[in-house]
Amino acid sequence: IPADTISINRDRAGRPFLNKYHGWKGDFNLSHSEEWIICGLTSNGRIGVDIEKIQPIDFSITELCFTQEELDY
């Protein structure tokens, strides 16, 4: 398939899809987070992927929101 005949479009929800011009009935999905990217492909049905870089969580705000008993739990 010549690359210049492939187009990636988006549905009303913003989900990407390939044009069906070439008769491919598969599906793909992309996700990215920071320097990470993942692409999933399937020859039939739908596929969804999600990726998120694990980062440290700052829990200091919890001291403003929870009682000491809740923090100890």
PDB file of N, CA and C in Angstrom:
ATOM      1  N   ILE A   1       0.861  -1.180   0.000  1.00  0.00           N
ATOM      2  CA  ILE A   1       0.000   0.000   0.000  1.00  0.00           C
ATOM      3  C   ILE A   1       0.902   1.236   0.000  1.00  0.00           C
ATOM      4  N   PRO A   2       0.803   2.066  -0.983  1.00  0.00           N
ATOM      5  CA  PRO A   2       1.615   3.285  -1.004  1.00  0.00           C
ATOM      6  C   PRO A   2       1.274   4.198   0.180  1.00  0.00           C
ATOM      7  N   ALA A   3       2.295   4.678   0.860  1.00  0.00           N
ATOM      8  CA  ALA A   3       2.089   5.492   2.061  1.00  0.00           C
ATOM      9  C   ALA A   3       1.257   6.737   1.787  1.00  0.00           C
ATOM     10  N   ASP A   4       1.382   7.311   0.606  1.00  0.00           N
ATOM     11  CA  ASP A   4       0.641   8.546   0.322  1.00  0.00           C
ATOM     12  C   ASP A   4      -0.848   8.310   0.080  1.00  0.00           C
ATOM     13  N   THR A   5      -1.290   7.048   0.069  1.00  0.00           N
ATOM     14  CA  THR A   5      -2.719   6.755  -0.085  1.00  0.00           C
ATOM     15  C   THR A   5      -3.380   6.440   1.256  1.00  0.00           C
ATOM     16  N   ILE A   6      -2.597   6.416   2.320  1.00  0.00           N
ATOM     17  CA  ILE A   6      -3.132   6.118   3.650  1.00  0.00           C
ATOM     18  C   ILE A   6      -3.427   7.434   4.357  1.00  0.00           C
ATOM     19  N   SER A   7      -4.608   7.520   4.941  1.00  0.00           N
ATOM     20  CA  SER A   7      -4.916   8.706   5.737  1.00  0.00           C
ATOM     21  C   SER A   7      -5.475   8.271   7.081  1.00  0.00           C
ATOM     22  N   ILE A   8      -5.041   8.968   8.110  1.00  0.00           N
ATOM     23  CA  ILE A   8      -5.557   8.736   9.457  1.00  0.00           C
ATOM     24  C   ILE A   8      -6.580   9.822   9.729  1.00  0.00           C
ATOM     25  N   ASN A   9      -7.776   9.396  10.058  1.00  0.00           N
ATOM     26  CA  ASN A   9      -8.872  10.309  10.346  1.00  0.00           C
ATOM     27  C   ASN A   9      -9.288  10.131  11.798  1.00  0.00           C
ATOM     28  N   ARG A  10     -10.226  10.948  12.249  1.00  0.00           N
ATOM     29  CA  ARG A  10     -10.763  10.833  13.610  1.00  0.00           C
ATOM     30  C   ARG A  10     -12.283  10.777  13.542  1.00  0.00           C
ATOM     31  N   ASP A  11     -12.854   9.929  14.417  1.00  0.00           N
ATOM     32  CA  ASP A  11     -14.311   9.883  14.482  1.00  0.00           C
ATOM     33  C   ASP A  11     -14.806  11.041  15.361  1.00  0.00           C
ATOM     34  N   ARG A  12     -16.099  11.099  15.616  1.00  0.00           N
ATOM     35  CA  ARG A  12     -16.673  12.211  16.380  1.00  0.00           C
ATOM     36  C   ARG A  12     -16.130  12.292  17.801  1.00  0.00           C
ATOM     37  N   ALA A  13     -15.709  11.149  18.348  1.00  0.00           N
ATOM     38  CA  ALA A  13     -15.156  11.125  19.705  1.00  0.00           C
ATOM     39  C   ALA A  13     -13.652  11.409  19.718  1.00  0.00           C
ATOM     40  N   GLY A  14     -13.050  11.591  18.544  1.00  0.00           N
ATOM     41  CA  GLY A  14     -11.626  11.869  18.460  1.00  0.00           C
ATOM     42  C   GLY A  14     -10.748  10.638  18.320  1.00  0.00           C
ATOM     43  N   ARG A  15     -11.367   9.460  18.214  1.00  0.00           N
ATOM     44  CA  ARG A  15     -10.614   8.210  18.087  1.00  0.00           C
ATOM     45  C   ARG A  15     -10.071   8.082  16.666  1.00  0.00           C
ATOM     46  N   PRO A  16      -8.764   7.771  16.531  1.00  0.00           N
ATOM     47  CA  PRO A  16      -8.187   7.677  15.187  1.00  0.00           C
ATOM     48  C   PRO A  16      -8.625   6.413  14.448  1.00  0.00           C
ATOM     49  N   PHE A  17      -8.742   6.518  13.130  1.00  0.00           N
ATOM     50  CA  PHE A  17      -9.003   5.339  12.302  1.00  0.00           C
ATOM     51  C   PHE A  17      -8.377   5.557  10.931  1.00  0.00           C
ATOM     52  N   LEU A  18      -8.061   4.442  10.267  1.00  0.00           N
ATOM     53  CA  LEU A  18      -7.504   4.507   8.919  1.00  0.00           C
ATOM     54  C   LEU A  18      -8.632   4.509   7.907  1.00  0.00           C
ATOM     55  N   ASN A  19      -8.415   5.184   6.792  1.00  0.00           N
ATOM     56  CA  ASN A  19      -9.417   5.151   5.737  1.00  0.00           C
ATOM     57  C   ASN A  19      -9.615   3.707   5.273  1.00  0.00           C
ATOM     58  N   LYS A  20     -10.792   3.365   4.859  1.00  0.00           N
ATOM     59  CA  LYS A  20     -11.120   1.989   4.461  1.00  0.00           C
ATOM     60  C   LYS A  20     -10.913   1.764   2.966  1.00  0.00           C
ATOM     61  N   TYR A  21     -10.247   2.672   2.311  1.00  0.00           N
ATOM     62  CA  TYR A  21     -10.037   2.615   0.871  1.00  0.00           C
ATOM     63  C   TYR A  21      -9.402   1.303   0.424  1.00  0.00           C
ATOM     64  N   HIS A  22      -8.491   0.766   1.193  1.00  0.00           N
ATOM     65  CA  HIS A  22      -7.755  -0.433   0.801  1.00  0.00           C
ATOM     66  C   HIS A  22      -8.452  -1.726   1.218  1.00  0.00           C
ATOM     67  N   GLY A  23      -9.606  -1.629   1.837  1.00  0.00           N
ATOM     68  CA  GLY A  23     -10.355  -2.810   2.220  1.00  0.00           C
ATOM     69  C   GLY A  23      -9.896  -3.461   3.516  1.00  0.00           C
ATOM     70  N   TRP A  24      -8.959  -2.845   4.227  1.00  0.00           N
ATOM     71  CA  TRP A  24      -8.507  -3.396   5.505  1.00  0.00           C
ATOM     72  C   TRP A  24      -9.599  -3.199   6.541  1.00  0.00           C
ATOM     73  N   LYS A  25     -10.019  -4.276   7.189  1.00  0.00           N
ATOM     74  CA  LYS A  25     -11.112  -4.197   8.149  1.00  0.00           C
ATOM     75  C   LYS A  25     -10.614  -4.208   9.590  1.00  0.00           C
ATOM     76  N   GLY A  26      -9.323  -4.075   9.756  1.00  0.00           N
ATOM     77  CA  GLY A  26      -8.738  -4.086  11.096  1.00  0.00           C
ATOM     78  C   GLY A  26      -8.918  -2.762  11.816  1.00  0.00           C
ATOM     79  N   ASP A  27      -8.238  -2.660  12.942  1.00  0.00           N
ATOM     80  CA  ASP A  27      -8.333  -1.465  13.767  1.00  0.00           C
ATOM     81  C   ASP A  27      -6.965  -1.203  14.385  1.00  0.00           C
ATOM     82  N   PHE A  28      -6.741   0.021  14.792  1.00  0.00           N
ATOM     83  CA  PHE A  28      -5.511   0.364  15.501  1.00  0.00           C
ATOM     84  C   PHE A  28      -5.828   1.425  16.538  1.00  0.00           C
ATOM     85  N   ASN A  29      -4.928   1.582  17.487  1.00  0.00           N
ATOM     86  CA  ASN A  29      -5.087   2.614  18.494  1.00  0.00           C
ATOM     87  C   ASN A  29      -3.706   3.033  18.973  1.00  0.00           C
ATOM     88  N   LEU A  30      -3.577   4.264  19.372  1.00  0.00           N
ATOM     89  CA  LEU A  30      -2.305   4.827  19.830  1.00  0.00           C
ATOM     90  C   LEU A  30      -2.473   5.459  21.197  1.00  0.00           C
ATOM     91  N   SER A  31      -1.390   5.458  21.958  1.00  0.00           N
ATOM     92  CA  SER A  31      -1.357   6.173  23.225  1.00  0.00           C
ATOM     93  C   SER A  31       0.074   6.647  23.455  1.00  0.00           C
ATOM     94  N   HIS A  32       0.232   7.772  24.154  1.00  0.00           N
ATOM     95  CA  HIS A  32       1.578   8.242  24.479  1.00  0.00           C
ATOM     96  C   HIS A  32       1.572   8.935  25.832  1.00  0.00           C
ATOM     97  N   SER A  33       2.723   8.914  26.462  1.00  0.00           N
ATOM     98  CA  SER A  33       2.924   9.580  27.742  1.00  0.00           C
ATOM     99  C   SER A  33       4.407   9.895  27.870  1.00  0.00           C
ATOM    100  N   GLU A  34       4.722  11.189  27.938  1.00  0.00           N
ATOM    101  CA  GLU A  34       6.129  11.610  27.969  1.00  0.00           C
ATOM    102  C   GLU A  34       6.854  11.013  26.761  1.00  0.00           C
ATOM    103  N   GLU A  35       7.937  10.263  26.989  1.00  0.00           N
ATOM    104  CA  GLU A  35       8.702   9.701  25.869  1.00  0.00           C
ATOM    105  C   GLU A  35       8.223   8.314  25.448  1.00  0.00           C
ATOM    106  N   TRP A  36       7.165   7.814  26.043  1.00  0.00           N
ATOM    107  CA  TRP A  36       6.648   6.479  25.736  1.00  0.00           C
ATOM    108  C   TRP A  36       5.501   6.563  24.732  1.00  0.00           C
ATOM    109  N   ILE A  37       5.447   5.580  23.826  1.00  0.00           N
ATOM    110  CA  ILE A  37       4.348   5.480  22.864  1.00  0.00           C
ATOM    111  C   ILE A  37       4.038   4.005  22.647  1.00  0.00           C
ATOM    112  N   ILE A  38       2.758   3.706  22.444  1.00  0.00           N
ATOM    113  CA  ILE A  38       2.343   2.338  22.150  1.00  0.00           C
ATOM    114  C   ILE A  38       1.331   2.378  21.011  1.00  0.00           C
ATOM    115  N   CYS A  39       1.406   1.384  20.140  1.00  0.00           N
ATOM    116  CA  CYS A  39       0.464   1.240  19.039  1.00  0.00           C
ATOM    117  C   CYS A  39      -0.055  -0.186  19.065  1.00  0.00           C
ATOM    118  N   GLY A  40      -1.353  -0.342  19.056  1.00  0.00           N
ATOM    119  CA  GLY A  40      -1.965  -1.670  18.994  1.00  0.00           C
ATOM    120  C   GLY A  40      -2.663  -1.856  17.660  1.00  0.00           C
ATOM    121  N   LEU A  41      -2.539  -3.050  17.083  1.00  0.00           N
ATOM    122  CA  LEU A  41      -3.167  -3.384  15.800  1.00  0.00           C
ATOM    123  C   LEU A  41      -3.940  -4.681  15.935  1.00  0.00           C
ATOM    124  N   THR A  42      -5.057  -4.774  15.233  1.00  0.00           N
ATOM    125  CA  THR A  42      -5.807  -6.024  15.174  1.00  0.00           C
ATOM    126  C   THR A  42      -6.363  -6.183  13.761  1.00  0.00           C
ATOM    127  N   SER A  43      -6.477  -7.421  13.317  1.00  0.00           N
ATOM    128  CA  SER A  43      -6.992  -7.660  11.964  1.00  0.00           C
ATOM    129  C   SER A  43      -8.516  -7.705  11.933  1.00  0.00           C
ATOM    130  N   ASN A  44      -9.145  -7.823  13.102  1.00  0.00           N
ATOM    131  CA  ASN A  44     -10.610  -7.770  13.153  1.00  0.00           C
ATOM    132  C   ASN A  44     -11.040  -7.248  14.518  1.00  0.00           C
ATOM    133  N   GLY A  45     -12.202  -6.687  14.589  1.00  0.00           N
ATOM    134  CA  GLY A  45     -12.689  -6.122  15.844  1.00  0.00           C
ATOM    135  C   GLY A  45     -12.047  -4.782  16.146  1.00  0.00           C
ATOM    136  N   ARG A  46     -12.200  -4.358  17.386  1.00  0.00           N
ATOM    137  CA  ARG A  46     -11.627  -3.082  17.817  1.00  0.00           C
ATOM    138  C   ARG A  46     -10.569  -3.329  18.874  1.00  0.00           C
ATOM    139  N   ILE A  47      -9.648  -2.395  18.991  1.00  0.00           N
ATOM    140  CA  ILE A  47      -8.590  -2.485  19.991  1.00  0.00           C
ATOM    141  C   ILE A  47      -8.411  -1.117  20.637  1.00  0.00           C
ATOM    142  N   GLY A  48      -8.079  -1.132  21.897  1.00  0.00           N
ATOM    143  CA  GLY A  48      -7.771   0.097  22.611  1.00  0.00           C
ATOM    144  C   GLY A  48      -6.519  -0.108  23.445  1.00  0.00           C
ATOM    145  N   VAL A  49      -5.671   0.886  23.497  1.00  0.00           N
ATOM    146  CA  VAL A  49      -4.455   0.817  24.300  1.00  0.00           C
ATOM    147  C   VAL A  49      -4.335   2.098  25.117  1.00  0.00           C
ATOM    148  N   ASP A  50      -3.644   2.001  26.235  1.00  0.00           N
ATOM    149  CA  ASP A  50      -3.395   3.171  27.063  1.00  0.00           C
ATOM    150  C   ASP A  50      -2.045   2.984  27.736  1.00  0.00           C
ATOM    151  N   ILE A  51      -1.293   4.034  27.849  1.00  0.00           N
ATOM    152  CA  ILE A  51       0.011   3.982  28.499  1.00  0.00           C
ATOM    153  C   ILE A  51       0.165   5.239  29.338  1.00  0.00           C
ATOM    154  N   GLU A  52       0.780   5.092  30.487  1.00  0.00           N
ATOM    155  CA  GLU A  52       1.028   6.232  31.358  1.00  0.00           C
ATOM    156  C   GLU A  52       2.353   6.017  32.065  1.00  0.00           C
ATOM    157  N   LYS A  53       3.227   6.990  31.992  1.00  0.00           N
ATOM    158  CA  LYS A  53       4.510   6.905  32.675  1.00  0.00           C
ATOM    159  C   LYS A  53       4.266   6.991  34.177  1.00  0.00           C
ATOM    160  N   ILE A  54       4.834   6.054  34.917  1.00  0.00           N
ATOM    161  CA  ILE A  54       4.686   6.047  36.372  1.00  0.00           C
ATOM    162  C   ILE A  54       5.605   7.112  36.954  1.00  0.00           C
ATOM    163  N   GLN A  55       5.011   7.982  37.744  1.00  0.00           N
ATOM    164  CA  GLN A  55       5.767   9.059  38.360  1.00  0.00           C
ATOM    165  C   GLN A  55       5.449   9.109  39.847  1.00  0.00           C
ATOM    166  N   PRO A  56       6.376   9.611  40.643  1.00  0.00           N
ATOM    167  CA  PRO A  56       6.113   9.723  42.082  1.00  0.00           C
ATOM    168  C   PRO A  56       4.912  10.639  42.334  1.00  0.00           C
ATOM    169  N   ILE A  57       4.160  10.316  43.353  1.00  0.00           N
ATOM    170  CA  ILE A  57       2.987  11.110  43.715  1.00  0.00           C
ATOM    171  C   ILE A  57       3.303  11.899  44.980  1.00  0.00           C
ATOM    172  N   ASP A  58       3.011  13.177  44.960  1.00  0.00           N
ATOM    173  CA  ASP A  58       3.211  14.027  46.132  1.00  0.00           C
ATOM    174  C   ASP A  58       1.946  13.966  46.985  1.00  0.00           C
ATOM    175  N   PHE A  59       2.045  13.296  48.112  1.00  0.00           N
ATOM    176  CA  PHE A  59       0.892  13.122  48.987  1.00  0.00           C
ATOM    177  C   PHE A  59       0.789  14.216  50.051  1.00  0.00           C
ATOM    178  N   SER A  60       1.617  15.248  49.990  1.00  0.00           N
ATOM    179  CA  SER A  60       1.622  16.259  51.050  1.00  0.00           C
ATOM    180  C   SER A  60       0.274  16.977  51.184  1.00  0.00           C
ATOM    181  N   ILE A  61      -0.478  17.082  50.113  1.00  0.00           N
ATOM    182  CA  ILE A  61      -1.781  17.759  50.184  1.00  0.00           C
ATOM    183  C   ILE A  61      -2.783  16.985  51.041  1.00  0.00           C
ATOM    184  N   THR A  62      -2.542  15.690  51.222  1.00  0.00           N
ATOM    185  CA  THR A  62      -3.475  14.887  52.022  1.00  0.00           C
ATOM    186  C   THR A  62      -3.574  15.400  53.446  1.00  0.00           C
ATOM    187  N   GLU A  63      -2.505  16.022  53.947  1.00  0.00           N
ATOM    188  CA  GLU A  63      -2.527  16.561  55.311  1.00  0.00           C
ATOM    189  C   GLU A  63      -3.543  17.688  55.450  1.00  0.00           C
ATOM    190  N   LEU A  64      -3.897  18.325  54.358  1.00  0.00           N
ATOM    191  CA  LEU A  64      -4.896  19.393  54.383  1.00  0.00           C
ATOM    192  C   LEU A  64      -6.319  18.867  54.236  1.00  0.00           C
ATOM    193  N   CYS A  65      -6.448  17.618  53.781  1.00  0.00           N
ATOM    194  CA  CYS A  65      -7.765  17.087  53.430  1.00  0.00           C
ATOM    195  C   CYS A  65      -8.274  16.007  54.379  1.00  0.00           C
ATOM    196  N   PHE A  66      -7.378  15.328  55.084  1.00  0.00           N
ATOM    197  CA  PHE A  66      -7.772  14.177  55.892  1.00  0.00           C
ATOM    198  C   PHE A  66      -7.431  14.391  57.360  1.00  0.00           C
ATOM    199  N   THR A  67      -8.187  13.713  58.204  1.00  0.00           N
ATOM    200  CA  THR A  67      -7.876  13.729  59.632  1.00  0.00           C
ATOM    201  C   THR A  67      -6.651  12.858  59.878  1.00  0.00           C
ATOM    202  N   GLN A  68      -6.065  12.979  61.067  1.00  0.00           N
ATOM    203  CA  GLN A  68      -4.904  12.159  61.403  1.00  0.00           C
ATOM    204  C   GLN A  68      -5.266  10.680  61.379  1.00  0.00           C
ATOM    205  N   GLU A  69      -6.467  10.354  61.835  1.00  0.00           N
ATOM    206  CA  GLU A  69      -6.918   8.954  61.820  1.00  0.00           C
ATOM    207  C   GLU A  69      -6.978   8.422  60.383  1.00  0.00           C
ATOM    208  N   GLU A  70      -7.478   9.230  59.466  1.00  0.00           N
ATOM    209  CA  GLU A  70      -7.532   8.814  58.063  1.00  0.00           C
ATOM    210  C   GLU A  70      -6.129   8.675  57.471  1.00  0.00           C
ATOM    211  N   LEU A  71      -5.235   9.574  57.838  1.00  0.00           N
ATOM    212  CA  LEU A  71      -3.858   9.487  57.354  1.00  0.00           C
ATOM    213  C   LEU A  71      -3.165   8.240  57.882  1.00  0.00           C
ATOM    214  N   ASP A  72      -3.438   7.882  59.139  1.00  0.00           N
ATOM    215  CA  ASP A  72      -2.826   6.693  59.745  1.00  0.00           C
ATOM    216  C   ASP A  72      -3.334   5.411  59.108  1.00  0.00           C
ATOM    217  N   TYR A  73      -4.546   5.454  58.562  1.00  0.00           N
ATOM    218  CA  TYR A  73      -5.141   4.262  57.951  1.00  0.00           C
ATOM    219  C   TYR A  73      -4.365   3.874  56.725  1.00  0.00           C
TER     220      TYR A  73
END
